[in-house]
CSV table of C-alpha atoms in Angstrom, one decimal:
chain,number,residue,atom,x,y,z
S,1,MET,CA,0.0,0.0,0.0
S,2,GLN,CA,1.5,3.3,-1.1
S,3,GLU,CA,1.7,6.7,0.6
S,4,PRO,CA,-1.6,8.2,-0.8
S,5,MET,CA,-3.7,5.2,0.1
S,6,LEU,CA,-2.1,5.0,3.6
S,7,ASP,CA,-3.1,8.6,4.2
S,8,ARG,CA,-6.6,7.9,3.0
S,9,ALA,CA,-6.8,4.8,5.3
S,10,ALA,CA,-5.5,6.8,8.3
S,11,GLN,CA,-8.0,9.6,7.7
S,12,ALA,CA,-10.9,7.1,7.3
S,13,LEU,CA,-10.0,5.2,10.5
S,14,GLY,CA,-9.3,8.4,12.4
S,15,GLU,CA,-12.7,9.8,11.7
S,16,HIS,CA,-14.2,7.0,13.8
S,17,LEU,CA,-11.8,7.5,16.8
S,18,PRO,CA,-12.6,9.8,19.7
S,19,TRP,CA,-8.9,10.6,20.2
S,20,ARG,CA,-5.5,9.8,18.9
S,21,PRO,CA,-4.4,6.4,20.2
S,22,GLU,CA,-1.1,5.8,22.1
S,23,ILE,CA,-0.7,2.1,21.8
S,24,LEU,CA,-1.5,-0.5,19.1
S,25,ILE,CA,-2.2,-4.1,20.4
S,26,VAL,CA,-2.2,-6.7,17.6
S,27,LEU,CA,-4.1,-9.8,18.6
S,28,GLY,CA,-3.1,-13.2,17.1
S,29,SER,CA,-5.0,-16.4,16.5
S,30,GLY,CA,-7.3,-17.3,19.3
S,31,LEU,CA,-6.4,-14.2,21.4
S,32,GLY,CA,-9.2,-11.9,20.3
S,33,GLY,CA,-10.9,-12.0,23.7
S,34,LEU,CA,-9.1,-8.8,24.7
S,35,ALA,CA,-11.0,-7.0,22.0
S,36,ASP,CA,-14.2,-7.1,24.1
S,37,SER,CA,-12.5,-5.3,27.0
S,38,PRO,CA,-12.0,-1.6,26.2
S,39,GLY,CA,-14.4,0.7,27.9
S,40,LYS,CA,-16.6,2.7,25.5
S,41,GLY,CA,-15.0,1.0,22.6
S,42,VAL,CA,-15.5,2.0,19.0
S,43,SER,CA,-15.3,-0.9,16.4
S,44,VAL,CA,-14.3,-0.4,12.8
S,45,ASP,CA,-14.3,-3.3,10.3
S,46,PHE,CA,-11.2,-3.6,8.0
S,47,ARG,CA,-13.6,-3.5,5.0
S,48,GLY,CA,-14.6,0.1,6.0
S,49,ILE,CA,-11.0,1.4,5.5
S,50,PRO,CA,-9.8,2.2,2.0
S,51,GLY,CA,-7.4,-0.3,0.7
S,52,PHE,CA,-8.0,-2.9,3.4
S,53,PRO,CA,-9.5,-6.3,2.6
S,54,SER,CA,-11.4,-8.3,5.2
S,55,ALA,CA,-9.5,-10.8,7.3
S,56,GLY,CA,-9.6,-14.3,5.8
S,57,VAL,CA,-8.4,-16.6,8.5
S,58,ALA,CA,-10.5,-18.3,11.3
S,59,GLY,CA,-9.9,-16.6,14.6
S,60,HIS,CA,-9.0,-13.2,13.0
S,61,ALA,CA,-12.0,-10.9,13.2
S,62,GLY,CA,-10.6,-8.2,10.9
S,63,ARG,CA,-11.5,-5.1,12.8
S,64,PHE,CA,-10.0,-2.3,14.9
S,65,ILE,CA,-11.4,-1.5,18.4
S,66,ALA,CA,-10.5,1.8,20.0
S,67,GLY,CA,-11.0,2.3,23.7
S,68,GLU,CA,-9.3,2.6,27.1
S,69,LEU,CA,-7.4,-0.1,28.9
S,70,GLU,CA,-5.8,0.6,32.3
S,71,GLY,CA,-6.1,4.3,31.6
S,72,ARG,CA,-4.3,4.1,28.2
S,73,ARG,CA,-5.8,5.1,24.9
S,74,VAL,CA,-5.4,1.8,22.9
S,75,LEU,CA,-6.2,0.7,19.4
S,76,LEU,CA,-6.7,-3.1,19.3
S,77,GLN,CA,-6.2,-4.9,16.0
S,78,ALA,CA,-8.3,-8.0,16.1
S,79,GLY,CA,-6.9,-10.1,13.3
S,80,ARG,CA,-4.1,-9.8,10.8
S,81,LEU,CA,-3.4,-9.9,7.1
S,82,HIS,CA,-0.9,-12.6,6.2
S,83,LEU,CA,1.6,-13.1,3.5
S,84,TYR,CA,0.3,-16.6,2.9
S,85,GLU,CA,-3.1,-15.2,1.9
S,86,GLY,CA,-1.4,-13.7,-1.1
S,87,HIS,CA,-1.1,-10.2,0.3
S,88,SER,CA,1.9,-8.1,-0.4
S,89,PRO,CA,4.3,-7.3,2.5
S,90,ALA,CA,3.3,-3.7,2.2
S,91,LEU,CA,-0.4,-4.6,2.8
S,92,VAL,CA,0.4,-6.9,5.7
S,93,VAL,CA,2.1,-4.0,7.6
S,94,ALA,CA,-0.4,-1.4,6.5
S,95,PRO,CA,-2.1,-1.5,9.9
S,96,ILE,CA,1.2,-0.6,11.6
S,97,ARG,CA,1.8,2.3,9.2
S,98,VAL,CA,-1.7,3.6,9.6
S,99,ALA,CA,-1.6,3.4,13.4
S,100,ALA,CA,1.7,5.4,13.3
S,101,ARG,CA,0.0,8.1,11.3
S,102,LEU,CA,-2.7,8.3,14.0
S,103,GLY,CA,-0.1,8.9,16.7
S,104,VAL,CA,0.7,5.4,18.0
S,105,ARG,CA,4.3,5.1,19.3
S,106,THR,CA,4.2,1.7,21.0
S,107,VAL,CA,3.1,-1.6,19.5
S,108,VAL,CA,2.3,-4.8,21.4
S,109,LEU,CA,2.3,-7.8,19.1
S,110,SER,CA,0.9,-11.2,20.0
S,111,ASN,CA,0.8,-14.4,18.0
S,112,ALA,CA,0.2,-18.2,18.3
S,113,ALA,CA,3.3,-20.2,17.7
S,114,GLY,CA,4.6,-23.7,17.7
S,115,GLY,CA,7.1,-24.5,20.4
S,116,ILE,CA,10.5,-25.6,19.2
S,117,ASP,CA,12.3,-25.4,22.5
S,118,PRO,CA,11.4,-28.7,24.2
S,119,ARG,CA,11.0,-26.9,27.5
S,120,LEU,CA,8.0,-25.0,26.1
S,121,SER,CA,4.5,-26.5,26.4
S,122,PRO,CA,1.1,-25.6,25.0
S,123,GLY,CA,-0.3,-22.7,27.0
S,124,ASP,CA,3.1,-21.1,27.8
S,125,ILE,CA,3.7,-17.5,26.9
S,126,LEU,CA,7.1,-16.7,25.3
S,127,LEU,CA,8.5,-13.2,25.6
S,128,LEU,CA,10.3,-12.4,22.3
S,129,ASP,CA,13.9,-11.3,22.5
S,130,ASP,CA,14.7,-11.5,18.8
S,131,GLN,CA,13.4,-12.9,15.5
S,132,VAL,CA,14.5,-14.6,12.3
S,133,ASN,CA,12.9,-13.7,8.9
S,134,PHE,CA,12.3,-16.9,7.0
S,135,ASN,CA,9.7,-15.1,4.8
S,136,TRP,CA,12.5,-14.1,2.5
S,137,ARG,CA,11.0,-10.7,1.8
S,138,SER,CA,10.8,-7.3,3.6
S,139,PRO,CA,8.0,-4.8,3.8
S,140,LEU,CA,10.6,-2.0,3.3
S,141,THR,CA,11.3,-2.9,-0.3
S,142,GLY,CA,10.3,-0.2,-2.8
S,143,ALA,CA,10.0,3.5,-2.3
S,144,VAL,CA,10.9,4.9,1.1
S,145,LEU,CA,7.7,6.0,2.8
S,146,GLU,CA,7.3,9.1,4.9
S,147,GLU,CA,9.0,9.0,8.3
S,148,GLU,CA,10.5,5.6,7.7
S,149,ASP,CA,14.1,4.7,7.9
S,150,ARG,CA,15.5,2.9,4.8
S,151,PHE,CA,18.0,1.0,6.9
S,152,PRO,CA,16.5,0.5,10.4
S,153,ASP,CA,18.8,-0.8,13.1
S,154,MET,CA,17.4,-4.3,14.1
S,155,SER,CA,20.0,-5.1,16.8
S,156,ALA,CA,17.2,-4.8,19.4
S,157,PRO,CA,13.9,-5.4,17.6
S,158,TYR,CA,12.0,-5.7,20.8
S,159,ASP,CA,12.1,-2.9,23.4
S,160,PRO,CA,14.2,-3.8,26.5
S,161,GLU,CA,12.1,-1.5,28.8
S,162,LEU,CA,8.9,-3.1,27.7
S,163,GLN,CA,10.4,-6.5,28.2
S,164,GLY,CA,11.3,-5.6,31.7
S,165,LEU,CA,7.8,-4.5,32.5
S,166,ALA,CA,6.4,-7.8,31.1
S,167,LEU,CA,8.8,-9.8,33.3
S,168,ASP,CA,7.9,-7.8,36.4
S,169,VAL,CA,4.2,-8.2,35.7
S,170,ALA,CA,4.6,-11.9,35.1
S,171,ALA,CA,6.5,-12.4,38.3
S,172,GLU,CA,3.8,-10.6,40.3
S,173,LEU,CA,1.0,-12.7,38.6
S,174,GLY,CA,3.0,-15.9,39.1
S,175,VAL,CA,3.0,-16.5,35.3
S,176,PRO,CA,6.1,-18.3,34.0
S,177,LEU,CA,7.5,-16.2,31.2
S,178,ARG,CA,10.4,-17.6,29.1
S,179,ARG,CA,12.4,-15.5,26.7
S,180,GLY,CA,13.3,-16.6,23.2
S,181,VAL,CA,13.7,-16.2,19.5
S,182,TYR,CA,10.7,-16.3,17.1
S,183,ALA,CA,11.1,-17.6,13.6
S,184,GLY,CA,8.7,-16.2,11.1
S,185,VAL,CA,7.9,-18.5,8.1
S,186,LEU,CA,5.7,-18.0,5.1
S,187,GLY,CA,3.3,-20.9,5.6
S,188,PRO,CA,0.5,-21.7,5.3
S,189,SER,CA,1.5,-25.4,5.7
S,190,TYR,CA,3.0,-26.3,9.1
S,191,GLU,CA,6.7,-27.0,9.2
S,192,THR,CA,8.1,-30.5,8.6
S,193,PRO,CA,10.1,-32.2,11.4
S,194,ALA,CA,13.3,-31.6,9.4
S,195,GLU,CA,12.4,-27.9,9.1
S,196,VAL,CA,11.9,-27.7,12.8
S,197,ARG,CA,15.2,-29.3,13.5
S,198,MET,CA,16.8,-26.8,11.1
S,199,LEU,CA,15.1,-23.9,12.9
S,200,ARG,CA,16.2,-25.1,16.2
S,201,ALA,CA,19.8,-25.4,15.0
S,202,LEU,CA,19.6,-21.8,13.8
S,203,GLY,CA,18.6,-20.6,17.2
S,204,ALA,CA,14.8,-20.4,17.1
S,205,ASP,CA,12.6,-21.2,20.1
S,206,ALA,CA,9.2,-20.8,18.5
S,207,VAL,CA,7.8,-20.6,14.9
S,208,GLY,CA,4.8,-18.9,13.4
S,209,MET,CA,3.5,-17.2,10.3
S,210,SER,CA,3.3,-13.5,11.3
S,211,THR,CA,4.8,-10.7,13.4
S,212,VAL,CA,8.2,-10.4,11.7
S,213,PRO,CA,7.1,-8.0,8.9
S,214,GLU,CA,5.2,-5.9,11.4
S,215,VAL,CA,8.2,-5.6,13.7
S,216,VAL,CA,10.4,-4.6,10.8
S,217,ALA,CA,7.9,-1.9,9.8
S,218,ALA,CA,7.5,-0.7,13.3
S,219,ARG,CA,11.2,-0.3,13.9
S,220,SER,CA,11.6,1.5,10.6
S,221,LEU,CA,9.1,4.0,12.0
S,222,GLY,CA,10.9,4.3,15.3
S,223,LEU,CA,8.1,2.6,17.2
S,224,ARG,CA,8.7,0.6,20.4
S,225,THR,CA,7.6,-3.0,20.2
S,226,LEU,CA,6.8,-5.8,22.6
S,227,GLY,CA,6.3,-9.4,21.3
S,228,LEU,CA,4.4,-12.2,23.1
S,229,SER,CA,3.9,-15.7,21.6
S,230,LEU,CA,1.3,-18.0,23.0
S,231,ILE,CA,2.7,-21.5,22.5
S,232,SER,CA,-0.3,-23.3,21.0
S,233,ASN,CA,1.3,-26.6,20.2
S,234,HIS,CA,4.6,-28.5,20.0
S,235,ALA,CA,6.3,-28.0,16.6
S,236,ALA,CA,6.3,-30.9,14.2
S,237,GLY,CA,8.4,-33.9,15.3
S,238,LEU,CA,8.2,-33.0,19.0
S,239,SER,CA,4.8,-34.6,19.5
S,240,PRO,CA,3.0,-37.6,18.0
S,241,GLU,CA,-0.1,-35.5,17.6
S,242,PRO,CA,-0.9,-34.0,14.1
S,243,LEU,CA,-1.0,-30.2,14.0
S,244,SER,CA,-4.2,-28.3,13.3
S,245,HIS,CA,-5.5,-24.7,13.3
S,246,GLN,CA,-8.3,-25.9,15.6
S,247,GLU,CA,-5.6,-26.8,18.2
S,248,VAL,CA,-4.2,-23.3,17.9
S,249,MET,CA,-7.7,-21.7,18.5
S,250,GLU,CA,-8.4,-23.9,21.5
S,251,ALA,CA,-5.0,-23.0,23.1
S,252,GLY,CA,-5.7,-19.3,22.6
S,253,LYS,CA,-9.1,-19.6,24.3
S,254,ALA,CA,-7.6,-21.5,27.2
S,255,ALA,CA,-4.8,-19.0,27.8
S,256,GLY,CA,-6.8,-15.9,27.0
S,257,GLU,CA,-7.4,-14.8,30.6
S,258,THR,CA,-3.7,-15.1,31.5
S,259,PHE,CA,-2.7,-13.2,28.3
S,260,GLU,CA,-5.1,-10.4,29.1
S,261,ARG,CA,-3.9,-10.0,32.7
S,262,LEU,CA,-0.3,-9.9,31.4
S,263,VAL,CA,-1.1,-7.2,28.8
S,264,ARG,CA,-3.2,-5.2,31.2
S,265,GLY,CA,-0.4,-5.2,33.8
S,266,VAL,CA,2.1,-4.0,31.2
S,267,LEU,CA,-0.2,-1.2,30.1
S,268,ALA,CA,-0.7,-0.1,33.7
S,269,ARG,CA,3.0,0.3,34.3
S,270,MET,CA,3.9,2.1,31.1
S,271,GLY,CA,5.3,5.6,31.6
């Protein structure tokens, strides 16, 4: 999505909002329960925004919800656009770019991921330290967009201060929170056991089909990012059970309350 369309999309979404949001929270597969939480929330369907298609994956509602959580003005993105749906990298990260145009400076990204580290179990939450781009493409290719850095520094893709807040909140709640590396793959097929062994050898602790392009775009815009992966299943070869999207959805529902408490706690402590 190019500059003029991004401006039109931001204007259209902004007309529905009562104020300029501070924080964007992207909700992954099965984690949409938080979308029902904001007080006095305003909901805007993707289809009502110029250039945005509807979300095409089960568990992704495809709408923005603006409201207040823990005293912060938040914009919740319930659902994603994915590369495996045939969308361009630029369209996949359009919500990040639009949110930045509306005033967002912090992005909290969540996803459902397969656990590669054998110490991870379904229902665990992984605090992301780093990422590996196995999509083999970048949302920054093409013309440099307004306010974006052509060569963003990715030595710390996830904000250390926000990570510290998440660790403090998790300790207070008694929620185990491991730290690790997220591998972003294209999908939509799940990984083979051989691919999982390769990813593990290259340093990945969890694998999924989102998040990486969004973090790249956010860092190019100078936004702070926090990444949380819900481990929905053991990656292929680590469990005798076949993988399914239904399993991902069920894990998200089961861990939804814990995830919401963690995010709320982080919001409450943000300066």
